N, CA and C of each residue as an Amber inpcrd file, in Angstrom:
protein
   642
-131.8080000  69.3150000 -52.4180000-130.8230000  69.6460000 -53.4410000
-130.0960000  70.3720000 -52.1670000-128.8950000  69.5320000 -52.3370000
-127.8350000  70.2570000 -51.2450000-126.4410000  70.4850000 -51.9640000
-125.6860000  71.4780000 -51.4950000-124.5120000  71.9630000 -52.3390000
-123.5190000  72.0040000 -50.8470000-122.6600000  71.7680000 -50.9820000
-121.3980000  72.0020000 -50.0950000-120.4570000  73.1540000 -51.0490000
-119.7370000  73.9290000 -50.2270000-118.8010000  74.8700000 -51.0570000
-117.8370000  75.3800000 -50.0300000-116.4080000  74.9530000 -50.1840000
-115.3500000  75.4150000 -49.5060000-114.9390000  76.8200000 -50.0560000
-114.0820000  77.4490000 -49.1890000-113.6970000  78.6780000 -49.6920000
-112.1630000  78.2780000 -49.9880000-111.8410000  77.1410000 -50.0050000
-110.6550000  76.8400000 -50.7380000-110.6350000  75.8360000 -52.2160000
-111.8270000  74.9150000 -51.8700000-111.7370000  74.0540000 -53.0120000
-112.8750000  74.3620000 -54.0810000-113.7740000  75.3400000 -53.7970000
-114.6710000  75.3010000 -54.8740000-115.8680000  74.6200000 -54.5000000
-116.9100000  74.5480000 -55.8310000-117.9320000  73.5240000 -55.6480000
-117.6900000  72.0280000 -55.8760000-118.4970000  71.4250000 -54.6600000
-118.1340000  70.1750000 -55.0700000-119.6160000  69.7740000 -54.7270000
-119.9740000  68.2840000 -55.6560000-121.2020000  67.4400000 -55.4090000
-121.4050000  66.8560000 -53.9570000-122.2690000  66.1810000 -53.1570000
-122.3260000  66.0100000 -52.0980000-122.8640000  64.6130000 -52.1850000
-122.3830000  63.2190000 -51.6260000-122.5040000  61.9770000 -52.0760000
-124.0740000  62.2270000 -51.3320000-125.0430000  61.8040000 -52.0900000
-126.4280000  61.2910000 -51.5470000-126.8070000  60.8300000 -50.2220000
-127.2170000  61.1680000 -49.1040000-127.2610000  60.4600000 -47.6900000
-127.9250000  59.1840000 -48.0430000-127.3610000  58.1650000 -46.7790000
-128.1320000  56.6250000 -46.9970000-129.2290000  57.0160000 -46.4750000
-129.8550000  57.5250000 -45.5720000-131.2820000  57.5330000 -44.6710000
-131.1790000  58.7070000 -44.1170000-132.2190000  59.5280000 -44.1050000
-132.7430000  60.4830000 -43.1760000-133.3140000  59.9330000 -41.8920000
-132.9550000  60.8340000 -40.8870000-133.0590000  60.7850000 -39.4490000
-134.6650000  60.8160000 -39.1170000-134.9480000  60.3990000 -38.0470000
-136.3990000  60.0600000 -37.8160000-136.5490000  61.7190000 -37.2730000
-137.9420000  62.3490000 -38.0670000-138.2070000  63.5360000 -37.1980000
-138.9040000  63.6350000 -35.9420000-138.3460000  64.0290000 -34.7490000
-139.0530000  64.0210000 -33.5420000-138.4090000  65.2250000 -32.6490000
-138.7980000  65.7760000 -31.5420000-138.2970000  66.6970000 -30.9150000
-137.9080000  66.1850000 -29.4240000-137.0940000  65.0510000 -29.4360000
-136.2980000  64.3300000 -28.3690000-135.0910000  64.4850000 -28.6970000
-134.3310000  63.8850000 -27.8450000-132.7560000  63.9280000 -27.8210000
-132.4200000  62.6290000 -28.4190000-131.1080000  62.3500000 -29.2560000
-131.0120000  61.0440000 -30.0580000-130.7860000  60.4720000 -29.2060000
-130.2800000  60.3000000 -27.8530000-129.9320000  59.0390000 -26.8550000
-130.8110000  59.3170000 -25.7870000-130.4870000  58.4860000 -24.5170000
-130.8990000  58.4860000 -23.1570000-130.1890000  59.5630000 -22.2150000
-130.3590000  59.7130000 -21.4030000-129.3960000  60.6810000 -20.5880000
-128.0870000  60.7110000 -20.1330000-127.1350000  61.2520000 -20.2740000
-125.8810000  60.8460000 -20.1840000-125.2240000  60.0730000 -18.7000000
-124.4140000  59.2540000 -18.8100000-124.0860000  58.7320000 -17.3690000
-122.8810000  59.9700000 -16.9710000-122.8300000  60.6630000 -16.2680000
-121.7370000  61.4170000 -16.1100000-120.6390000  60.8000000 -15.1740000
-120.9710000  60.0440000 -14.4040000-119.8260000  59.1300000 -13.4940000
-118.9620000  58.0650000 -14.3920000-119.7730000  57.4640000 -15.3910000
-119.1460000  56.5380000 -16.3720000-118.2310000  57.5650000 -17.3830000
-118.7930000  58.8840000 -17.4150000-118.0640000  59.4680000 -18.8870000
-116.8040000  60.1050000 -18.0870000-117.1300000  60.5540000 -16.6290000
-115.9800000  60.9780000 -15.8730000-114.7360000  60.0840000 -15.9160000
-114.9860000  58.7580000 -15.2200000-114.2760000  57.8010000 -15.5840000
-113.2260000  57.5760000 -16.8780000-114.3660000  57.5150000 -17.7140000
-113.6470000  57.2530000 -19.2320000-113.1040000  58.5530000 -19.7150000
-113.0380000  59.7470000 -19.3980000-112.3720000  60.7730000 -19.5730000
-111.2360000  60.8470000 -18.6150000-111.2730000  60.5680000 -17.1680000
-109.5820000  59.9570000 -16.9300000-108.7990000  59.2520000 -17.4420000
-109.5050000  58.0170000 -17.7580000-108.3030000  56.9350000 -18.6150000
-107.7090000  57.6350000 -20.1080000-108.8510000  58.3320000 -20.4030000
-108.2360000  58.9680000 -21.7680000-107.3890000  59.7910000 -21.6540000
-107.2740000  60.8980000 -20.8610000-106.1900000  61.9540000 -20.7570000
-105.0570000  61.2440000 -20.1820000-105.0920000  59.9960000 -19.1490000
-104.1710000  59.4710000 -19.2720000-103.6050000  58.4440000 -20.0150000
-104.4860000  58.0120000 -21.0250000-103.7330000  57.4590000 -22.0460000
-102.8410000  58.4620000 -22.9190000-102.9690000  59.5260000 -22.9860000
-102.3600000  60.4690000 -23.7230000-101.3890000  61.2330000 -22.8780000
-101.2130000  60.7560000 -21.5760000-100.0980000  61.0630000 -21.2480000
-100.2860000  62.8470000 -20.2570000-101.4760000  62.8670000 -20.0390000
-101.8920000  63.9830000 -19.1310000-101.9020000  63.8990000 -17.7810000
-100.9480000  64.3550000 -16.7800000-101.0600000  64.0000000 -15.6470000
-102.0220000  64.4620000 -14.8760000-102.8100000  63.4720000 -14.1790000
-104.2120000  64.1490000 -13.1940000-103.9570000  64.4820000 -11.9670000
-102.8740000  64.2760000 -11.3550000-102.0110000  64.3980000 -10.1940000
-102.2590000  65.7850000  -9.5210000-101.9530000  66.8760000 -10.5210000
-101.8320000  67.9160000 -10.0000000-103.1820000  68.9500000 -10.0820000
-103.2760000  69.4780000  -8.8140000-104.3390000  70.1110000  -8.3690000
-104.9710000  70.6470000  -9.1640000-104.7300000  71.5280000 -10.2800000
-105.4410000  72.1690000 -11.0770000-105.9210000  71.4310000 -12.3720000
-105.7610000  69.9580000 -12.5150000-106.0790000  69.0600000 -13.4450000
-107.0130000  67.9920000 -12.5310000-106.9340000  67.7730000 -11.3130000
-107.6360000  66.9410000 -10.7040000-109.4920000  66.7540000 -11.0680000
-109.8560000  67.6350000 -11.0640000-111.3510000  67.9210000 -11.8280000
-111.7100000  67.8600000 -13.2020000-110.3740000  67.9750000 -14.1080000
-110.4700000  68.3070000 -15.2340000-111.3480000  67.2450000 -16.0970000
-111.5930000  65.6140000 -15.4850000-111.9250000  64.5350000 -16.1670000
-113.8040000  64.8440000 -16.0630000-114.0150000  65.2310000 -14.5870000
-115.3920000  65.4740000 -14.3820000-115.8070000  66.8070000 -15.3510000
-115.2900000  68.0370000 -15.3590000-115.4100000  69.1570000 -16.1320000
-115.4910000  68.9810000 -17.5520000-114.4090000  67.9670000 -18.1470000
-114.7020000  67.6360000 -19.3280000-115.7920000  66.6850000 -19.7160000
-116.6730000  65.7730000 -18.4760000-117.6440000  64.7190000 -18.8490000
-118.8180000  66.0250000 -18.8130000-118.9190000  66.9640000 -18.1360000
-119.9110000  68.0790000 -18.0090000-120.3430000  68.6140000 -19.1690000
-118.6990000  69.0510000 -19.7070000-118.6780000  69.8390000 -21.0260000
-119.3350000  68.9380000 -22.1780000-119.0790000  67.4650000 -22.5620000
-119.1730000  66.8150000 -23.1990000-120.7610000  66.5030000 -23.5960000
-121.0390000  66.2820000 -21.8950000-122.6290000  65.9540000 -21.8600000
-123.3210000  67.1430000 -22.2640000-123.1640000  68.5440000 -21.8630000
-123.8190000  69.8150000 -22.2970000-123.8650000  69.9090000 -23.9720000
-122.4870000  69.6330000 -24.5510000-122.8150000  69.6110000 -26.0620000
-123.3610000  68.5690000 -26.8040000-123.7570000  67.6730000 -26.4160000
-124.4180000  66.5490000 -26.8710000-125.4440000  66.3170000 -26.5630000
-126.3300000  67.0960000 -25.7940000-127.8870000  66.8260000 -25.0910000
-128.6710000  68.2370000 -25.7270000-129.4520000  68.0320000 -26.3500000
-130.0330000  68.9770000 -27.0390000-131.0650000  69.1390000 -25.7890000
-131.8330000  70.5530000 -25.6650000-133.0250000  70.8910000 -24.8650000
-134.1440000  70.3250000 -25.6400000-135.3760000  69.2810000 -24.5980000
-136.5250000  69.3530000 -25.3250000-137.0150000  70.3800000 -25.6190000
-138.0610000  70.3190000 -26.6730000-138.7000000  71.3800000 -26.9380000
-139.9180000  70.9400000 -27.4790000-141.0460000  71.6740000 -27.4230000
-142.0910000  71.1670000 -28.4950000-142.5760000  72.3120000 -29.4580000
-143.0190000  71.8870000 -30.5000000-142.9120000  73.0600000 -31.8020000
-144.2840000  73.6130000 -31.6120000-144.3650000  74.6000000 -31.9700000
-145.2250000  75.6500000 -31.6910000-145.9580000  76.1350000 -33.1220000
-147.0830000  75.6660000 -33.8670000-147.4200000  76.3380000 -34.9240000
-148.6570000  76.9150000 -34.7390000-149.1880000  77.7230000 -35.6880000
-150.2180000  78.2860000 -35.7190000-151.0070000  78.5230000 -37.0430000
-152.2750000  78.8950000 -36.9820000-153.2210000  78.6890000 -38.4930000
-152.7540000  80.0390000 -39.2370000-152.2230000  79.8050000 -40.5410000
-152.1830000  80.9220000 -41.2720000-153.2650000  81.6670000 -41.5660000
-154.1280000  82.0910000 -40.9010000-155.1680000  82.8810000 -40.9480000
-155.2960000  83.9330000 -42.2000000-154.1730000  84.9320000 -42.0450000
-153.8650000  85.9460000 -43.2380000-153.6150000  85.3500000 -44.1620000
-153.4300000  84.1660000 -44.5530000-152.8080000  83.6270000 -45.6620000
-151.3050000  83.9790000 -46.1930000-150.5370000  84.4160000 -45.6140000
-149.0450000  85.0690000 -45.9750000-148.6140000  84.1740000 -46.7600000
-148.2570000  84.5190000 -47.6720000-147.5220000  83.8030000 -48.7020000
-146.1520000  84.3030000 -49.3700000-145.6340000  84.8020000 -48.3900000
-144.0780000  85.4670000 -48.5810000-143.0360000  84.5160000 -47.9240000
-141.6820000  84.5100000 -48.0670000-140.7800000  83.8610000 -46.8940000
-140.8500000  84.5590000 -45.7690000-140.6510000  83.4710000 -44.8010000
-140.3570000  83.6280000 -43.3620000-139.1120000  83.1370000 -43.2190000
-138.1900000  84.0880000 -42.9290000-136.8990000  83.5300000 -43.1190000
-135.9970000  84.0090000 -41.4570000-135.3540000  83.4300000 -41.0050000
-134.3640000  84.1010000 -39.9930000-133.1540000  83.7730000 -40.3380000
-132.1080000  84.8310000 -40.6400000-130.8120000  84.5180000 -40.5280000
-129.8070000  84.4690000 -39.5170000-128.6990000  84.0540000 -39.3790000
-127.4130000  84.2090000 -38.4870000-127.7580000  83.7030000 -37.4070000
-128.5620000  82.5280000 -37.2680000-128.5650000  81.5050000 -36.1290000
-127.2650000  81.0160000 -35.7100000-126.8820000  81.3020000 -34.5220000
-125.3810000  80.8300000 -34.5360000-125.7230000  79.0520000 -33.7630000
-124.7300000  78.4300000 -33.9750000-124.7510000  77.1150000 -33.6730000
-123.6600000  76.5400000 -33.2170000-123.4240000  75.2640000 -32.3900000
-122.3090000  74.6350000 -32.7510000-122.5820000  73.1530000 -32.3330000
-121.8350000  72.1650000 -32.9100000-121.9330000  70.9500000 -33.0590000
-120.6050000  70.4680000 -33.0180000-120.8850000  68.9180000 -33.2930000
-119.1410000  68.1670000 -32.7830000-119.1860000  67.3120000 -34.3940000
-117.9270000  67.4020000 -34.8110000-117.9070000  66.5370000 -36.2200000
-117.7860000  65.0800000 -35.7390000-118.7110000  64.0600000 -36.4160000
-118.6750000  62.6590000 -35.7210000-117.3070000  62.3890000 -36.0650000
-116.5470000  62.3310000 -36.9900000-115.2570000  61.7000000 -37.4700000
-114.2540000  61.8420000 -36.2020000-114.2350000  63.1070000 -35.8190000
-113.1080000  63.3020000 -34.9900000-113.5640000  63.7500000 -33.4410000
-114.7550000  64.1790000 -33.3460000-115.3440000  64.7700000 -32.1420000
-114.5410000  65.9190000 -31.6470000-114.6490000  66.7720000 -32.7670000
-113.7360000  68.2840000 -32.8760000-115.1090000  68.9590000 -32.8640000
-114.9600000  70.2580000 -32.4240000-116.1720000  71.0260000 -32.5040000
-116.3380000  71.8750000 -34.1280000-117.4960000  72.1420000 -34.6480000
-117.5610000  73.3450000 -35.6060000-118.7800000  74.0100000 -35.2970000
-118.1470000  74.9900000 -35.5330000-119.2900000  76.0760000 -35.0540000
-119.5880000  76.9770000 -36.3980000-121.1920000  77.7700000 -36.4720000
-121.2670000  78.6790000 -37.8620000-122.5950000  79.3510000 -37.1700000
-123.1140000  79.6870000 -38.3510000-124.5140000  80.1330000 -38.2120000
-125.1620000  79.4710000 -39.4380000-126.7080000  79.5040000 -39.0520000
-127.4830000  78.7970000 -39.9580000-128.4750000  80.1460000 -40.5820000
-129.2150000  79.7880000 -41.5810000-130.1880000  80.6280000 -42.3210000
-131.3950000  79.9370000 -42.5820000-132.4820000  79.8050000 -41.8520000
-133.6050000  79.0200000 -42.2350000-134.8810000  79.7810000 -42.6060000
-135.5720000  79.2400000 -43.7650000-136.2820000  80.0710000 -44.2410000
-137.5650000  78.5270000 -44.8400000-138.8650000  79.5170000 -45.1520000
-139.8590000  78.4910000 -45.4420000-140.9570000  79.5150000 -46.0790000
-141.4670000  79.0150000 -47.2900000-142.7030000  79.4880000 -47.9560000
-144.1750000  78.8880000 -47.2550000-144.7030000  79.9270000 -46.1040000
-145.9950000  79.1100000 -45.5900000-147.1210000  78.2590000 -46.3750000
-147.5540000  77.2960000 -45.9660000-148.9260000  76.9250000 -46.1950000
-149.9490000  77.1750000 -45.6880000-150.4970000  76.4090000 -44.7150000
-151.6310000  76.6690000 -43.9570000-151.3430000  76.8060000 -42.3380000
-150.1350000  76.2920000 -42.4560000-149.7170000  76.6900000 -40.7200000
-148.2170000  77.4480000 -40.8810000-148.1500000  78.2630000 -39.9860000
-146.5370000  79.0250000 -39.5920000-146.1270000  78.2990000 -38.0780000
-144.7120000  78.8280000 -37.9650000-144.2870000  78.2450000 -36.9540000
-143.7310000  79.5060000 -36.0140000-143.7700000  79.2640000 -34.9300000
-143.1740000  80.4840000 -34.1650000-141.8090000  80.5050000 -34.0960000
-141.4590000  81.9790000 -34.3550000-140.1320000  82.0110000 -34.8040000
-138.9860000  81.3610000 -34.1760000-138.9830000  81.5410000 -32.7490000
-137.6880000  80.9350000 -31.9430000-137.5830000  79.7870000 -32.3370000
-138.8010000  78.7820000 -32.7650000-138.6950000  77.3770000 -32.8710000
-137.3890000  77.1100000 -34.0800000-137.6200000  77.8580000 -34.9960000
-136.6110000  77.7470000 -35.9010000-134.9030000  77.8620000 -35.2980000
-134.8900000  78.6480000 -34.3930000-133.3210000  78.4080000 -33.9130000
-133.6790000  77.4740000 -32.9990000-134.5220000  76.9570000 -32.5050000
-134.3400000  75.6250000 -31.4790000-134.5210000  74.2310000 -32.3320000
-134.7090000  74.1440000 -33.6730000-134.4100000  73.1470000 -34.3970000
-133.0390000  72.9920000 -34.8310000-132.5740000  74.3610000 -35.1540000
-131.0950000  74.1860000 -35.4220000-130.5300000  73.4900000 -34.1750000
-130.5390000  74.2510000 -33.0980000-129.7610000  73.6760000 -31.7330000
-129.9560000  72.0110000 -31.6740000-131.4770000  71.3820000 -31.7170000
-131.9210000  70.2080000 -31.8330000-131.1690000  69.2790000 -32.5600000
-131.0010000  69.4680000 -33.7180000-130.1790000  68.4990000 -34.3830000
-128.5260000  68.7470000 -34.4350000-128.4630000  70.2290000 -33.8960000
-126.1790000  70.1770000 -33.8600000-125.9560000  69.7700000 -32.9370000
-126.6340000  69.2300000 -31.5400000-126.5030000  68.6700000 -30.5400000
-126.1500000  67.2460000 -30.2530000-125.2490000  66.9830000 -31.4110000
-125.0250000  65.5190000 -31.3490000-123.9380000  65.4640000 -32.3730000
-123.0340000  63.9130000 -32.3670000-121.8760000  63.9860000 -33.6230000
-122.4440000  64.4640000 -34.8940000-122.0130000  65.0940000 -35.6600000
-122.8680000  65.4170000 -36.9840000-121.8370000  65.4410000 -38.1140000
-122.5220000  65.4730000 -39.3320000-121.6690000  66.0000000 -40.3480000
-122.4300000  66.9320000 -40.8960000-122.0250000  68.1310000 -41.5180000
-122.7380000  69.6440000 -41.8090000-123.9040000  69.1540000 -42.9350000
-123.5750000  68.3830000 -43.9110000-124.5420000  68.1070000 -44.6570000
-125.6520000  67.4780000 -44.1860000-125.3150000  66.7180000 -43.1770000
-126.6670000  66.0000000 -42.3720000-127.4250000  66.8000000 -41.8640000
-126.8550000  67.7770000 -41.1180000-127.2720000  68.5950000 -40.0630000
-128.3390000  69.4820000 -41.0700000-127.8100000  69.9620000 -42.0090000
-128.3530000  71.0190000 -43.0870000-129.6680000  70.1930000 -43.7800000
-129.8160000  68.9500000 -43.7990000-131.1320000  67.9720000 -44.4700000
-131.9680000  67.8760000 -43.3510000-131.2640000  67.6270000 -42.4220000
-132.3380000  67.2100000 -41.2670000-132.9650000  68.4560000 -40.9520000
-132.4770000  69.8770000 -40.6210000-133.2240000  70.7720000 -40.4340000
-134.5200000  71.1560000 -41.5390000-134.0660000  70.8690000 -42.7130000
-134.9910000  71.2350000 -43.6680000-136.3210000  70.0830000 -43.8410000
-135.8940000  68.7610000 -43.8100000-136.9490000  67.5900000 -43.4580000
-137.6130000  68.0790000 -42.1580000-137.0380000  68.0810000 -41.1930000
-138.0990000  68.6870000 -39.8970000-139.0700000  69.6590000 -40.5550000
-138.7270000  70.5400000 -40.8980000-139.4500000  72.1100000 -41.2190000
-140.6360000  70.8930000 -42.3460000-140.5510000  70.4290000 -43.1320000
-141.1950000  69.9670000 -44.1120000-142.3580000  69.0210000 -43.5140000
-141.7900000  68.2690000 -42.9350000-142.3210000  67.1200000 -42.0450000
-143.6720000  67.9550000 -40.9260000-143.1740000  68.7450000 -40.4870000
-144.1660000  69.7610000 -39.4500000-145.1780000  70.2880000 -39.9400000
-144.5590000  71.1850000 -40.9840000-145.5530000  72.3510000 -41.5230000
-146.1820000  71.8160000 -42.8150000-145.8820000  71.1710000 -43.4610000
-146.2860000  71.1040000 -44.8360000-146.1790000  72.4320000 -45.7910000
-144.8540000  72.9030000 -45.5230000-144.7180000  74.3570000 -46.4530000
-145.0790000  74.6160000 -48.0130000-145.0650000  75.4300000 -48.3980000
-144.8850000  75.0880000 -50.0380000-143.2040000  75.2400000 -50.3170000
-142.4420000  75.6570000 -49.4720000-140.8750000  75.8500000 -49.6950000
-140.2270000  75.5050000 -48.4820000-139.0120000  74.9350000 -48.6070000
-137.7940000  75.1020000 -47.1660000-136.8230000  75.5410000 -47.7020000
-135.8610000  76.0460000 -46.9780000-134.7360000  76.5290000 -47.4340000
-133.6530000  76.5620000 -46.2410000-132.4720000  76.0400000 -46.1080000
-131.5540000  75.7380000 -45.1540000-130.3650000  76.2220000 -45.5660000
-129.8500000  77.2350000 -45.1200000-128.3430000  77.5730000 -45.7660000
-127.2350000  77.2590000 -44.2500000-126.1530000  77.0490000 -44.2310000
-125.2850000  76.8610000 -43.3480000-123.7960000  76.8680000 -43.5530000
-123.2540000  77.8730000 -42.9710000-121.9060000  77.9820000 -42.8410000
-121.2810000  77.9100000 -41.4830000-120.3090000  77.4470000 -41.6900000
-119.2430000  76.9770000 -40.7390000-117.8680000  76.3890000 -40.7470000
-117.2640000  76.6950000 -39.3840000-115.8520000  76.6050000 -39.5810000
-115.6590000  75.1510000 -38.8790000-114.8530000  74.1430000 -39.2890000
-114.5680000  73.1500000 -38.9910000-113.0960000  72.8350000 -38.2470000
-113.1070000  72.6180000 -36.7610000-111.6530000  72.9990000 -36.1380000
-110.8130000  71.5800000 -36.4670000-111.4090000  70.2970000 -37.0660000
-111.0470000  69.5410000 -37.3290000-110.0540000  69.6170000 -38.9260000
-110.7120000  70.6360000 -39.4910000-109.8620000  70.8740000 -40.3770000
-108.4760000  72.2100000 -40.4650000-108.9970000  72.7180000 -39.2730000
-108.3080000  74.4570000 -38.7840000-107.3310000  74.0630000 -37.7610000
-107.4030000  72.9810000 -36.7120000-106.3140000  72.6840000 -35.6170000
-105.6140000  71.5720000 -36.1700000-105.8200000  70.7480000 -36.9910000
-105.1690000  69.3970000 -37.5520000-105.4140000  69.4230000 -38.9130000
-104.7890000  68.1720000 -39.3120000-104.9760000  67.7780000 -40.7940000
-104.5190000  68.8340000 -41.6790000-105.4740000  69.2540000 -42.2440000
-104.8950000  70.4340000 -43.5460000-104.5870000  71.7350000 -42.6030000
-104.7250000  72.2390000 -41.6040000-104.4630000  73.5200000 -40.8070000
-105.1700000  74.4900000 -41.9930000-106.2580000  74.3490000 -42.3160000
-106.7280000  75.4860000 -42.9170000-107.5390000  76.6110000 -42.4910000
-106.5790000  77.2310000 -42.0290000-107.2490000  78.3490000 -41.0700000
-108.0510000  79.5060000 -41.5290000-109.1540000  79.8880000 -41.4560000
-110.0030000  80.9240000 -42.0650000-110.6080000  79.8060000 -43.1090000
-110.6870000  78.7630000 -43.6190000-111.7500000  78.3380000 -44.4350000
-112.9960000  77.9940000 -43.5780000-114.2810000  77.6340000 -44.4720000
-115.3180000  78.1370000 -44.1050000-116.2510000  76.9970000 -45.2270000
-116.8920000  76.1690000 -44.8290000-118.0150000  75.2660000 -45.5420000
-119.2840000  75.7620000 -45.7630000-120.0470000  76.2740000 -46.6410000
-121.2690000  76.0840000 -46.8290000-122.0600000  75.1310000 -47.7230000
-122.9010000  74.7570000 -46.9880000-124.0630000  73.8300000 -47.3060000
-125.7600000  74.4150000 -47.2710000-126.6450000  73.7900000 -48.4770000
-127.8800000  74.3330000 -48.3910000-128.4950000  73.1100000 -48.9270000
-129.7470000  73.3510000 -48.5220000-130.8830000  72.2690000 -48.7510000
-132.0350000  72.9840000 -49.1720000-132.6960000  72.6650000 -50.5460000
-133.8490000  73.4790000 -50.7460000-134.9040000  72.3250000 -51.2170000
-136.1250000  72.6330000 -50.8840000-137.3830000  71.8670000 -51.0740000
-138.3460000  72.4450000 -51.5930000-139.1850000  71.5420000 -52.3400000
-140.5800000  72.4350000 -52.8300000-140.0020000  73.3110000 -53.9910000
-140.7530000  74.6590000 -53.8440000-140.8650000  75.6650000 -54.6880000
-139.3650000  76.4050000 -54.5850000-138.6570000  76.4010000 -53.6570000
-137.1020000  77.0590000 -53.5200000-136.2350000  76.2560000 -54.4610000
-136.6640000  74.9320000 -54.8890000-135.8260000  74.0260000 -55.6260000
-136.1720000  73.9400000 -57.0610000-137.5940000  73.8870000 -57.1690000
-138.2760000  73.8640000 -58.5080000-138.4090000  75.2870000 -59.1510000
-138.4440000  76.6660000 -58.4610000-138.6350000  77.6870000 -58.9510000
-137.4000000  78.6180000 -58.9430000-136.8590000  78.9290000 -60.2700000
-135.4900000  79.7990000 -60.4650000-135.9410000  81.1380000 -59.4130000
-136.7790000  81.9290000 -59.7300000-136.7080000  83.1620000 -59.2220000
-136.9790000  83.1600000 -57.7310000-137.9340000  82.1270000 -57.2080000
-138.0180000  81.5720000 -55.4840000-136.6060000  81.1000000 -55.1180000
-135.8490000  80.2190000 -55.7930000-134.5620000  79.9480000 -55.0690000
-133.3720000  81.3100000 -55.2660000-133.6350000  81.8930000 -56.2280000
-132.8330000  83.2950000 -56.1980000-132.8560000  84.4700000 -55.3840000
-134.1250000  84.7160000 -54.6770000-134.8010000  85.4620000 -53.7060000
-134.4390000  85.0380000 -52.4720000-134.2700000  83.5340000 -52.0690000
-134.0710000  83.0860000 -50.6290000-132.2810000  83.1470000 -50.7600000
-131.4870000  82.3460000 -51.6300000-130.3060000  82.7330000 -51.8370000
-130.0190000  84.0490000 -51.7130000-130.3390000  85.0760000 -52.0710000
-129.9180000  86.5210000 -52.2000000-130.2990000  87.1150000 -50.4610000
-131.3670000  86.4970000 -50.2310000-131.5220000  86.8250000 -48.4200000
-130.5440000  86.3520000 -47.7250000-130.3310000  85.1530000 -47.9730000
-129.7230000  84.6060000 -47.4670000-128.0020000  84.6020000 -47.4140000
-127.7740000  85.7840000 -48.2510000-126.4100000  86.0570000 -48.5210000
-125.1970000  85.4550000 -48.7620000-126.1990000  84.4930000 -49.9400000
-125.0530000  84.0140000 -51.1820000-125.2690000  84.3800000 -52.5090000
-125.9650000  85.3520000 -52.7520000-125.9330000  86.1930000 -54.1740000
-126.0650000  87.6280000 -53.9270000-125.1680000  88.2220000 -54.4610000
-125.0740000  90.0380000 -54.7320000-125.5770000  90.6490000 -55.5590000
């Protein structure tokens, strides 16, 4: 169940995603080639009329290459799960996870916060790994809708919990710095799986804790 809400345009349905990405804990591509990236950055900037001869701009292509490599390369991690020996059966939820990603349509950043939760089954996840999963899928050209669903799918695949919920709120610079110039607008997406999708009371509890209901 995925929704998108814009503070300017209200509710609208999301077109179903064509295919879910594979669930793994490695980066989306190989190691970046900083030398080629620097050369390409120099060509790109010169094509846009940016002079690189000035002392304060000479190292800009190299800095640009390193910055983009950092934004597009997730840190590897191994998910740590533990047996749910106590039989804990209430929501586990981490709010206000900060993230930054890059819009795949304009390669401009979007930033926001994620709320990720699940109803445990036989295993629970180390809490820090919820934030690492958000970072992992955010470090690549993305759409917010896909990012939301990929996080939910990863948790479902790894933990087999009774329910998964993900809510993301973000500001997209492709909307605020160009195009519509919709300064101050934000986009909210959610993905609900299992009991959070099927049971109204569980869904209401999750959305309330996520800050979407008052």
